[in-house]
Amino acid sequence: MALLESTMPPLGTPAHDFLLDGIDGETHSLESYSEKEIIVIIFMCNHCPYVKAVLKRIIDLQNEFIARGVQFIGINPNDAIRYPDDSLENMKTIAKENNFSFPYLVDPSQEVAKSYDAVCTPDLYVYGKDRKLAYRGRIDDNWEHPKKVTQQDLKLALENILAGQLVAKEQIPSMGCSIKWKTT
């Protein structure tokens, strides 16, 4: 398992559209969420210990902010052939076991992950109503021990965006397992 930090694309970068199938059997696009104030795109997977460690926090944040127009979108970019734990069937199982309150999409071509410059799981990108990148970075300051968290970076960013305030320019990268890219 290779530990990587997110690439931190420039703030203000426009969101890239996508057309991906979800575990719900529906096809999702950026336009599917046009009425939402904020979109949080999280590149994630089923097997990475870093994702597993923060998954409850991701779900809790979605549940806390959903009524305020914030939509989380999980996207699994991993090569499910080489990593069967990340298959669509296992995505459905993980989502059901954890009561996901957000769509979980599969990126079989990995083109969406590449368009966002995603490199790790979890790797997250927050877009305001204008769909410009407002935050990219870690969820909080202690991925491993939720009771030791002292700084909730993602939550603060969401609060600031909803209040029409600036998000801190200095943002700390997310870190996690490398995306399992397909080999040719």
CSV table of N, CA and C in Angstrom, one decimal, residues 3-151:
chain,number,residue,atom,x,y,z
A,3,LEU,N,1.4,5.1,0.3
A,3,LEU,CA,0.8,6.3,0.9
A,3,LEU,C,1.1,7.5,0.1
A,4,LEU,N,0.1,8.2,-0.4
A,4,LEU,CA,0.3,9.4,-1.3
A,4,LEU,C,-0.5,10.6,-0.7
A,5,GLU,N,0.0,11.8,-1.0
A,5,GLU,CA,-0.8,13.0,-0.7
A,5,GLU,C,-1.5,13.5,-2.0
A,6,SER,N,-2.6,14.1,-1.8
A,6,SER,CA,-3.4,14.6,-2.9
A,6,SER,C,-2.5,15.7,-3.6
A,7,THR,N,-2.8,16.0,-4.9
A,7,THR,CA,-2.0,16.9,-5.7
A,7,THR,C,-2.3,18.3,-5.5
A,8,MET,N,-3.4,18.7,-4.9
A,8,MET,CA,-3.8,20.0,-4.6
A,8,MET,C,-3.9,20.9,-5.8
A,9,PRO,N,-4.8,20.7,-6.8
A,9,PRO,CA,-5.0,21.5,-7.9
A,9,PRO,C,-5.3,23.0,-7.5
A,10,PRO,N,-5.1,23.9,-8.3
A,10,PRO,CA,-5.4,25.3,-7.9
A,10,PRO,C,-6.8,25.6,-7.5
A,11,LEU,N,-7.0,26.4,-6.5
A,11,LEU,CA,-8.3,26.8,-6.1
A,11,LEU,C,-8.9,27.6,-7.3
A,12,GLY,N,-10.2,27.5,-7.5
A,12,GLY,CA,-10.9,28.2,-8.6
A,12,GLY,C,-11.0,27.4,-9.9
A,13,THR,N,-10.3,26.2,-9.9
A,13,THR,CA,-10.4,25.3,-11.0
A,13,THR,C,-11.8,24.8,-11.2
A,14,PRO,N,-12.4,24.9,-12.4
A,14,PRO,CA,-13.8,24.4,-12.6
A,14,PRO,C,-13.9,22.9,-12.4
A,15,ALA,N,-15.1,22.5,-11.9
A,15,ALA,CA,-15.4,21.1,-11.8
A,15,ALA,C,-15.5,20.5,-13.2
A,16,HIS,N,-15.0,19.2,-13.3
A,16,HIS,CA,-15.1,18.5,-14.5
A,16,HIS,C,-16.3,17.7,-14.6
A,17,ASP,N,-17.1,17.8,-15.7
A,17,ASP,CA,-18.3,17.0,-15.8
A,17,ASP,C,-17.9,15.5,-15.9
A,18,PHE,N,-18.9,14.7,-15.6
A,18,PHE,CA,-18.7,13.2,-15.6
A,18,PHE,C,-20.1,12.6,-16.0
A,19,LEU,N,-20.0,11.4,-16.4
A,19,LEU,CA,-21.2,10.6,-16.7
A,19,LEU,C,-20.8,9.2,-16.2
A,20,LEU,N,-21.3,8.9,-15.0
A,20,LEU,CA,-20.8,7.6,-14.3
A,20,LEU,C,-22.1,6.9,-13.8
A,21,ASP,N,-22.0,5.6,-13.8
A,21,ASP,CA,-23.0,4.7,-13.2
A,21,ASP,C,-22.8,4.6,-11.7
A,22,GLY,N,-23.9,4.6,-11.0
A,22,GLY,CA,-23.9,4.5,-9.6
A,22,GLY,C,-24.4,3.1,-9.1
A,23,ILE,N,-24.2,2.8,-7.8
A,23,ILE,CA,-24.6,1.5,-7.3
A,23,ILE,C,-26.2,1.4,-7.3
A,24,ASP,N,-26.8,2.6,-7.5
A,24,ASP,CA,-28.3,2.6,-7.6
A,24,ASP,C,-28.8,2.2,-9.0
A,25,GLY,N,-27.9,2.0,-9.9
A,25,GLY,CA,-28.3,1.6,-11.3
A,25,GLY,C,-28.6,2.8,-12.2
A,26,GLU,N,-28.5,4.0,-11.6
A,26,GLU,CA,-28.7,5.2,-12.4
A,26,GLU,C,-27.4,5.8,-12.9
A,27,THR,N,-27.4,6.6,-14.0
A,27,THR,CA,-26.3,7.3,-14.5
A,27,THR,C,-26.3,8.7,-13.9
A,28,HIS,N,-25.2,9.1,-13.3
A,28,HIS,CA,-25.0,10.4,-12.7
A,28,HIS,C,-24.1,11.3,-13.4
A,29,SER,N,-24.4,12.6,-13.4
A,29,SER,CA,-23.5,13.6,-14.0
A,29,SER,C,-23.4,14.8,-13.0
A,30,LEU,N,-22.5,15.7,-13.3
A,30,LEU,CA,-22.4,16.9,-12.5
A,30,LEU,C,-23.7,17.7,-12.5
A,31,GLU,N,-24.3,17.7,-13.7
A,31,GLU,CA,-25.6,18.4,-13.9
A,31,GLU,C,-26.7,17.8,-13.0
A,32,SER,N,-26.6,16.5,-12.7
A,32,SER,CA,-27.6,15.9,-11.8
A,32,SER,C,-27.7,16.6,-10.5
A,33,TYR,N,-26.7,17.4,-10.1
A,33,TYR,CA,-26.7,18.0,-8.8
A,33,TYR,C,-26.7,19.5,-8.9
A,34,SER,N,-27.2,20.0,-10.0
A,34,SER,CA,-27.1,21.5,-10.3
A,34,SER,C,-27.8,22.3,-9.2
A,35,GLU,N,-28.8,21.8,-8.6
A,35,GLU,CA,-29.5,22.5,-7.6
A,35,GLU,C,-28.8,22.6,-6.2
A,36,LYS,N,-27.8,21.9,-6.1
A,36,LYS,CA,-27.0,21.8,-4.8
A,36,LYS,C,-26.1,23.0,-4.6
A,37,GLU,N,-26.0,23.5,-3.4
A,37,GLU,CA,-25.2,24.7,-3.1
A,37,GLU,C,-23.7,24.3,-3.2
A,38,ILE,N,-23.4,23.1,-2.7
A,38,ILE,CA,-22.0,22.6,-2.6
A,38,ILE,C,-22.0,21.2,-3.1
A,39,ILE,N,-21.0,20.8,-3.8
A,39,ILE,CA,-20.7,19.4,-4.2
A,39,ILE,C,-19.4,19.0,-3.6
A,40,VAL,N,-19.3,17.9,-2.9
A,40,VAL,CA,-18.1,17.4,-2.4
A,40,VAL,C,-17.8,16.0,-3.2
A,41,ILE,N,-16.8,16.0,-4.0
A,41,ILE,CA,-16.5,14.8,-4.8
A,41,ILE,C,-15.4,14.1,-4.0
A,42,ILE,N,-15.6,12.9,-3.7
A,42,ILE,CA,-14.6,12.1,-2.9
A,42,ILE,C,-14.2,10.9,-3.7
A,43,PHE,N,-13.0,10.8,-4.1
A,43,PHE,CA,-12.5,9.6,-4.7
A,43,PHE,C,-12.1,8.7,-3.6
A,44,MET,N,-12.8,7.5,-3.6
A,44,MET,CA,-12.7,6.6,-2.5
A,44,MET,C,-12.8,5.2,-3.0
A,45,CYS,N,-12.6,4.2,-2.1
A,45,CYS,CA,-12.7,2.8,-2.5
A,45,CYS,C,-13.2,2.0,-1.3
A,46,ASN,N,-13.2,0.7,-1.5
A,46,ASN,CA,-13.7,-0.2,-0.5
A,46,ASN,C,-12.7,-0.7,0.5
A,47,HIS,N,-11.4,-0.9,-0.1
A,47,HIS,CA,-10.4,-1.6,0.7
A,47,HIS,C,-9.4,-0.8,1.4
A,48,CYS,N,-9.2,0.4,1.0
A,48,CYS,CA,-8.1,1.2,1.6
A,48,CYS,C,-8.3,1.5,3.1
A,49,PRO,N,-7.3,1.2,3.9
A,49,PRO,CA,-7.5,1.5,5.4
A,49,PRO,C,-7.7,3.0,5.7
A,50,TYR,N,-7.2,3.9,4.8
A,50,TYR,CA,-7.4,5.3,5.1
A,50,TYR,C,-8.8,5.7,4.9
A,51,VAL,N,-9.4,5.1,3.8
A,51,VAL,CA,-10.9,5.4,3.6
A,51,VAL,C,-11.7,4.8,4.7
A,52,LYS,N,-11.4,3.5,5.0
A,52,LYS,CA,-12.1,2.9,6.1
A,52,LYS,C,-12.1,3.7,7.4
A,53,ALA,N,-10.9,4.3,7.7
A,53,ALA,CA,-10.8,5.0,8.9
A,53,ALA,C,-11.6,6.3,9.0
A,54,VAL,N,-11.9,6.9,7.8
A,54,VAL,CA,-12.6,8.1,7.8
A,54,VAL,C,-14.0,8.0,7.3
A,55,LEU,N,-14.4,6.8,6.9
A,55,LEU,CA,-15.7,6.6,6.3
A,55,LEU,C,-16.9,7.1,7.1
A,56,LYS,N,-16.9,6.8,8.4
A,56,LYS,CA,-18.0,7.2,9.3
A,56,LYS,C,-18.0,8.7,9.3
A,57,ARG,N,-16.9,9.4,9.3
A,57,ARG,CA,-16.9,10.9,9.4
A,57,ARG,C,-17.4,11.4,8.1
A,58,ILE,N,-17.1,10.8,6.9
A,58,ILE,CA,-17.7,11.2,5.7
A,58,ILE,C,-19.2,11.1,5.7
A,59,ILE,N,-19.7,10.0,6.2
A,59,ILE,CA,-21.2,9.7,6.2
A,59,ILE,C,-21.8,10.7,7.2
A,60,ASP,N,-21.2,10.9,8.4
A,60,ASP,CA,-21.7,11.9,9.3
A,60,ASP,C,-21.8,13.3,8.8
A,61,LEU,N,-20.7,13.7,8.1
A,61,LEU,CA,-20.7,15.1,7.5
A,61,LEU,C,-21.8,15.2,6.4
A,62,GLN,N,-22.0,14.2,5.6
A,62,GLN,CA,-23.1,14.3,4.6
A,62,GLN,C,-24.4,14.4,5.3
A,63,ASN,N,-24.6,13.6,6.3
A,63,ASN,CA,-25.9,13.6,7.0
A,63,ASN,C,-26.1,15.0,7.7
A,64,GLU,N,-25.1,15.6,8.2
A,64,GLU,CA,-25.1,16.9,8.9
A,64,GLU,C,-25.5,18.0,7.9
A,65,PHE,N,-24.9,17.9,6.7
A,65,PHE,CA,-25.0,19.1,5.8
A,65,PHE,C,-26.0,18.9,4.7
A,66,ILE,N,-26.6,17.7,4.5
A,66,ILE,CA,-27.5,17.4,3.4
A,66,ILE,C,-28.6,18.4,3.3
A,67,ALA,N,-29.2,18.7,4.4
A,67,ALA,CA,-30.4,19.6,4.5
A,67,ALA,C,-30.0,21.1,4.1
A,68,ARG,N,-28.7,21.3,4.1
A,68,ARG,CA,-28.2,22.7,3.8
A,68,ARG,C,-27.7,22.8,2.3
A,69,GLY,N,-28.1,21.8,1.5
A,69,GLY,CA,-27.7,21.8,0.1
A,69,GLY,C,-26.4,21.3,-0.2
A,70,VAL,N,-25.8,20.5,0.6
A,70,VAL,CA,-24.4,20.0,0.4
A,70,VAL,C,-24.6,18.5,-0.1
A,71,GLN,N,-24.0,18.2,-1.2
A,71,GLN,CA,-24.1,16.8,-1.8
A,71,GLN,C,-22.8,16.2,-1.9
A,72,PHE,N,-22.5,15.1,-1.1
A,72,PHE,CA,-21.3,14.4,-1.3
A,72,PHE,C,-21.6,13.4,-2.4
A,73,ILE,N,-20.5,13.1,-3.2
A,73,ILE,CA,-20.5,12.1,-4.2
A,73,ILE,C,-19.3,11.3,-4.1
A,74,GLY,N,-19.4,10.0,-3.8
A,74,GLY,CA,-18.3,9.1,-3.8
A,74,GLY,C,-18.0,8.5,-5.2
A,75,ILE,N,-16.8,8.5,-5.6
A,75,ILE,CA,-16.4,7.9,-6.9
A,75,ILE,C,-15.3,6.9,-6.6
A,76,ASN,N,-15.5,5.7,-7.1
A,76,ASN,CA,-14.5,4.6,-6.9
A,76,ASN,C,-13.7,4.5,-8.3
A,77,PRO,N,-12.5,4.9,-8.3
A,77,PRO,CA,-11.7,4.9,-9.6
A,77,PRO,C,-10.8,3.6,-9.7
A,78,ASN,N,-10.8,2.8,-8.7
A,78,ASN,CA,-9.8,1.7,-8.7
A,78,ASN,C,-10.1,0.6,-9.8
A,79,ASP,N,-9.1,0.0,-10.2
A,79,ASP,CA,-9.1,-1.2,-11.2
A,79,ASP,C,-9.7,-2.4,-10.4
A,80,ALA,N,-11.0,-2.6,-10.6
A,80,ALA,CA,-11.7,-3.7,-9.9
A,80,ALA,C,-11.3,-5.1,-10.4
A,81,ILE,N,-10.6,-5.2,-11.6
A,81,ILE,CA,-10.1,-6.5,-12.1
A,81,ILE,C,-8.9,-6.9,-11.2
A,82,ARG,N,-8.0,-6.0,-11.0
A,82,ARG,CA,-6.8,-6.3,-10.2
A,82,ARG,C,-7.1,-6.2,-8.7
A,83,TYR,N,-8.2,-5.5,-8.3
A,83,TYR,CA,-8.6,-5.3,-6.9
A,83,TYR,C,-10.0,-5.6,-6.7
A,84,PRO,N,-10.4,-6.9,-6.7
A,84,PRO,CA,-11.8,-7.3,-6.6
A,84,PRO,C,-12.6,-6.7,-5.5
A,85,ASP,N,-11.9,-6.4,-4.4
A,85,ASP,CA,-12.6,-5.7,-3.3
A,85,ASP,C,-13.3,-4.5,-3.7
A,86,ASP,N,-12.9,-3.9,-4.8
A,86,ASP,CA,-13.5,-2.6,-5.3
A,86,ASP,C,-14.5,-2.9,-6.4
A,87,SER,N,-15.0,-4.1,-6.6
A,87,SER,CA,-16.0,-4.4,-7.6
A,87,SER,C,-17.3,-3.6,-7.3
A,88,LEU,N,-18.1,-3.5,-8.3
A,88,LEU,CA,-19.4,-2.9,-8.1
A,88,LEU,C,-20.3,-3.6,-7.1
A,89,GLU,N,-20.2,-4.9,-7.1
A,89,GLU,CA,-21.0,-5.6,-6.1
A,89,GLU,C,-20.5,-5.3,-4.7
A,90,ASN,N,-19.2,-5.3,-4.5
A,90,ASN,CA,-18.7,-4.9,-3.2
A,90,ASN,C,-19.0,-3.5,-2.8
A,91,MET,N,-19.0,-2.6,-3.8
A,91,MET,CA,-19.4,-1.2,-3.5
A,91,MET,C,-20.8,-1.2,-3.0
A,92,LYS,N,-21.7,-1.9,-3.6
A,92,LYS,CA,-23.1,-2.0,-3.1
A,92,LYS,C,-23.2,-2.5,-1.7
A,93,THR,N,-22.4,-3.5,-1.4
A,93,THR,CA,-22.4,-4.1,0.0
A,93,THR,C,-21.9,-3.1,1.0
A,94,ILE,N,-20.8,-2.5,0.7
A,94,ILE,CA,-20.2,-1.5,1.6
A,94,ILE,C,-21.2,-0.3,1.9
A,95,ALA,N,-21.8,0.1,0.8
A,95,ALA,CA,-22.8,1.2,0.9
A,95,ALA,C,-23.9,0.8,1.8
A,96,LYS,N,-24.4,-0.4,1.6
A,96,LYS,CA,-25.6,-0.9,2.4
A,96,LYS,C,-25.2,-1.1,3.8
A,97,GLU,N,-24.0,-1.7,4.1
A,97,GLU,CA,-23.6,-2.0,5.5
A,97,GLU,C,-23.4,-0.7,6.2
A,98,ASN,N,-23.0,0.4,5.5
A,98,ASN,CA,-22.7,1.7,6.2
A,98,ASN,C,-23.7,2.7,6.0
A,99,ASN,N,-24.8,2.4,5.4
A,99,ASN,CA,-26.0,3.3,5.2
A,99,ASN,C,-25.5,4.6,4.6
A,100,PHE,N,-24.9,4.5,3.4
A,100,PHE,CA,-24.5,5.7,2.7
A,100,PHE,C,-25.7,6.5,2.4
A,101,SER,N,-25.5,7.8,2.6
A,101,SER,CA,-26.6,8.8,2.3
A,101,SER,C,-26.2,9.6,1.1
A,102,PHE,N,-25.2,9.1,0.3
A,102,PHE,CA,-24.7,9.8,-0.9
A,102,PHE,C,-24.5,8.8,-2.0
A,103,PRO,N,-24.5,9.3,-3.2
A,103,PRO,CA,-24.3,8.3,-4.3
A,103,PRO,C,-22.9,7.8,-4.3
A,104,TYR,N,-22.7,6.6,-4.7
A,104,TYR,CA,-21.4,5.9,-4.8
A,104,TYR,C,-21.3,5.5,-6.3
A,105,LEU,N,-20.4,6.1,-7.0
A,105,LEU,CA,-20.3,5.9,-8.5
A,105,LEU,C,-19.0,5.1,-8.8
A,106,VAL,N,-19.0,4.5,-9.9
A,106,VAL,CA,-17.8,3.7,-10.4
A,106,VAL,C,-17.3,4.4,-11.6
A,107,ASP,N,-15.9,4.6,-11.6
A,107,ASP,CA,-15.2,5.2,-12.7
A,107,ASP,C,-14.4,4.1,-13.4
A,108,PRO,N,-15.0,3.3,-14.3
A,108,PRO,CA,-14.3,2.1,-14.8
A,108,PRO,C,-13.1,2.5,-15.8
A,109,SER,N,-13.3,3.6,-16.5
A,109,SER,CA,-12.2,4.1,-17.4
A,109,SER,C,-11.1,4.8,-16.7
A,110,GLN,N,-11.4,5.3,-15.5
A,110,GLN,CA,-10.5,6.1,-14.7
A,110,GLN,C,-10.3,7.5,-15.3
A,111,GLU,N,-11.0,7.8,-16.3
A,111,GLU,CA,-10.9,9.2,-16.9
A,111,GLU,C,-11.3,10.3,-16.0
A,112,VAL,N,-12.4,10.0,-15.2
A,112,VAL,CA,-12.8,11.1,-14.3
A,112,VAL,C,-11.8,11.4,-13.2
A,113,ALA,N,-11.2,10.3,-12.6
A,113,ALA,CA,-10.2,10.5,-11.6
A,113,ALA,C,-9.0,11.3,-12.2
A,114,LYS,N,-8.6,10.9,-13.5
A,114,LYS,CA,-7.5,11.6,-14.1
A,114,LYS,C,-7.9,13.1,-14.4
A,115,SER,N,-9.1,13.4,-14.8
A,115,SER,CA,-9.5,14.8,-15.0
A,115,SER,C,-9.4,15.7,-13.8
A,116,TYR,N,-9.6,15.0,-12.6
A,116,TYR,CA,-9.5,15.8,-11.4
A,116,TYR,C,-8.1,15.8,-10.8
A,117,ASP,N,-7.2,15.1,-11.4
A,117,ASP,CA,-5.8,14.9,-10.9
A,117,ASP,C,-5.8,14.2,-9.5
A,118,ALA,N,-6.8,13.3,-9.4
A,118,ALA,CA,-6.9,12.5,-8.1
A,118,ALA,C,-5.8,11.5,-8.2
A,119,VAL,N,-5.1,11.2,-7.0
A,119,VAL,CA,-4.1,10.2,-7.0
A,119,VAL,C,-4.2,9.3,-5.8
A,120,CYS,N,-5.1,9.6,-4.9
A,120,CYS,CA,-5.2,8.7,-3.7
A,120,CYS,C,-6.7,8.6,-3.3
A,121,THR,N,-6.9,7.6,-2.4
A,121,THR,CA,-8.2,7.5,-1.7
A,121,THR,C,-8.0,7.5,-0.2
A,122,PRO,N,-8.7,8.4,0.4
A,122,PRO,CA,-9.6,9.4,-0.1
A,122,PRO,C,-8.9,10.7,-0.7
A,123,ASP,N,-9.5,11.2,-1.7
A,123,ASP,CA,-9.0,12.5,-2.3
A,123,ASP,C,-10.3,13.3,-2.6
A,124,LEU,N,-10.4,14.4,-2.0
A,124,LEU,CA,-11.7,15.1,-2.0
A,124,LEU,C,-11.6,16.6,-2.6
A,125,TYR,N,-12.6,17.0,-3.2
A,125,TYR,CA,-12.7,18.3,-3.9
A,125,TYR,C,-14.1,18.9,-3.6
A,126,VAL,N,-14.0,20.1,-3.1
A,126,VAL,CA,-15.3,20.8,-2.8
A,126,VAL,C,-15.5,22.0,-3.7
A,127,TYR,N,-16.7,22.0,-4.3
A,127,TYR,CA,-17.1,23.1,-5.2
A,127,TYR,C,-18.3,23.8,-4.7
A,128,GLY,N,-18.3,25.1,-4.7
A,128,GLY,CA,-19.4,26.0,-4.4
A,128,GLY,C,-20.4,26.0,-5.5
A,129,LYS,N,-21.4,26.8,-5.4
A,129,LYS,CA,-22.5,26.9,-6.4
A,129,LYS,C,-22.0,27.2,-7.8
A,130,ASP,N,-20.9,28.0,-7.9
A,130,ASP,CA,-20.3,28.3,-9.2
A,130,ASP,C,-19.5,27.2,-9.8
A,131,ARG,N,-19.4,26.1,-9.0
A,131,ARG,CA,-18.7,24.9,-9.4
A,131,ARG,C,-17.2,25.2,-9.7
A,132,LYS,N,-16.6,26.1,-8.9
A,132,LYS,CA,-15.2,26.3,-8.9
A,132,LYS,C,-14.6,25.7,-7.6
A,133,LEU,N,-13.4,25.2,-7.7
A,133,LEU,CA,-12.8,24.5,-6.5
A,133,LEU,C,-12.6,25.5,-5.4
A,134,ALA,N,-13.2,25.2,-4.3
A,134,ALA,CA,-13.1,26.1,-3.1
A,134,ALA,C,-12.2,25.4,-2.0
A,135,TYR,N,-12.2,24.1,-2.0
A,135,TYR,CA,-11.4,23.4,-1.0
A,135,TYR,C,-11.0,22.0,-1.5
A,136,ARG,N,-9.8,21.7,-1.2
A,136,ARG,CA,-9.2,20.3,-1.5
A,136,ARG,C,-8.2,20.1,-0.4
A,137,GLY,N,-8.4,18.9,0.2
A,137,GLY,CA,-7.5,18.6,1.3
A,137,GLY,C,-8.1,17.6,2.2
A,138,ARG,N,-7.5,17.6,3.4
A,138,ARG,CA,-7.9,16.5,4.4
A,138,ARG,C,-9.3,16.8,5.0
A,139,ILE,N,-9.8,15.7,5.5
A,139,ILE,CA,-11.1,15.8,6.2
A,139,ILE,C,-10.9,16.5,7.6
A,140,ASP,N,-9.9,16.0,8.3
A,140,ASP,CA,-9.5,16.6,9.6
A,140,ASP,C,-8.1,16.3,9.9
A,141,ASP,N,-7.7,16.6,11.1
A,141,ASP,CA,-6.2,16.5,11.5
A,141,ASP,C,-5.8,15.1,12.1
A,142,ASN,N,-6.7,14.1,12.1
A,142,ASN,CA,-6.3,12.8,12.7
A,142,ASN,C,-7.1,11.7,12.1
A,143,TRP,N,-6.7,11.3,10.9
A,143,TRP,CA,-7.4,10.2,10.2
A,143,TRP,C,-7.5,9.0,11.0
A,144,GLU,N,-6.5,8.7,11.8
A,144,GLU,CA,-6.5,7.4,12.5
A,144,GLU,C,-7.3,7.3,13.8
A,145,HIS,N,-7.4,8.4,14.5
A,145,HIS,CA,-8.1,8.4,15.8
A,145,HIS,C,-9.1,9.5,15.8
A,146,PRO,N,-10.4,9.2,15.5
A,146,PRO,CA,-11.4,10.2,15.5
A,146,PRO,C,-11.6,11.0,16.8
A,147,LYS,N,-11.3,10.4,17.9
A,147,LYS,CA,-11.5,11.0,19.2
A,147,LYS,C,-10.4,12.1,19.5
A,148,LYS,N,-9.3,12.0,18.7
A,148,LYS,CA,-8.2,12.9,18.9
A,148,LYS,C,-8.2,14.1,17.9
A,149,VAL,N,-9.3,14.2,17.1
A,149,VAL,CA,-9.4,15.2,16.1
A,149,VAL,C,-9.6,16.6,16.8
A,150,THR,N,-8.7,17.5,16.4
A,150,THR,CA,-8.8,18.9,17.0
A,150,THR,C,-9.2,19.9,15.9
A,151,GLN,N,-9.0,19.6,14.7
A,151,GLN,CA,-9.3,20.5,13.6
A,151,GLN,C,-10.1,19.8,12.5
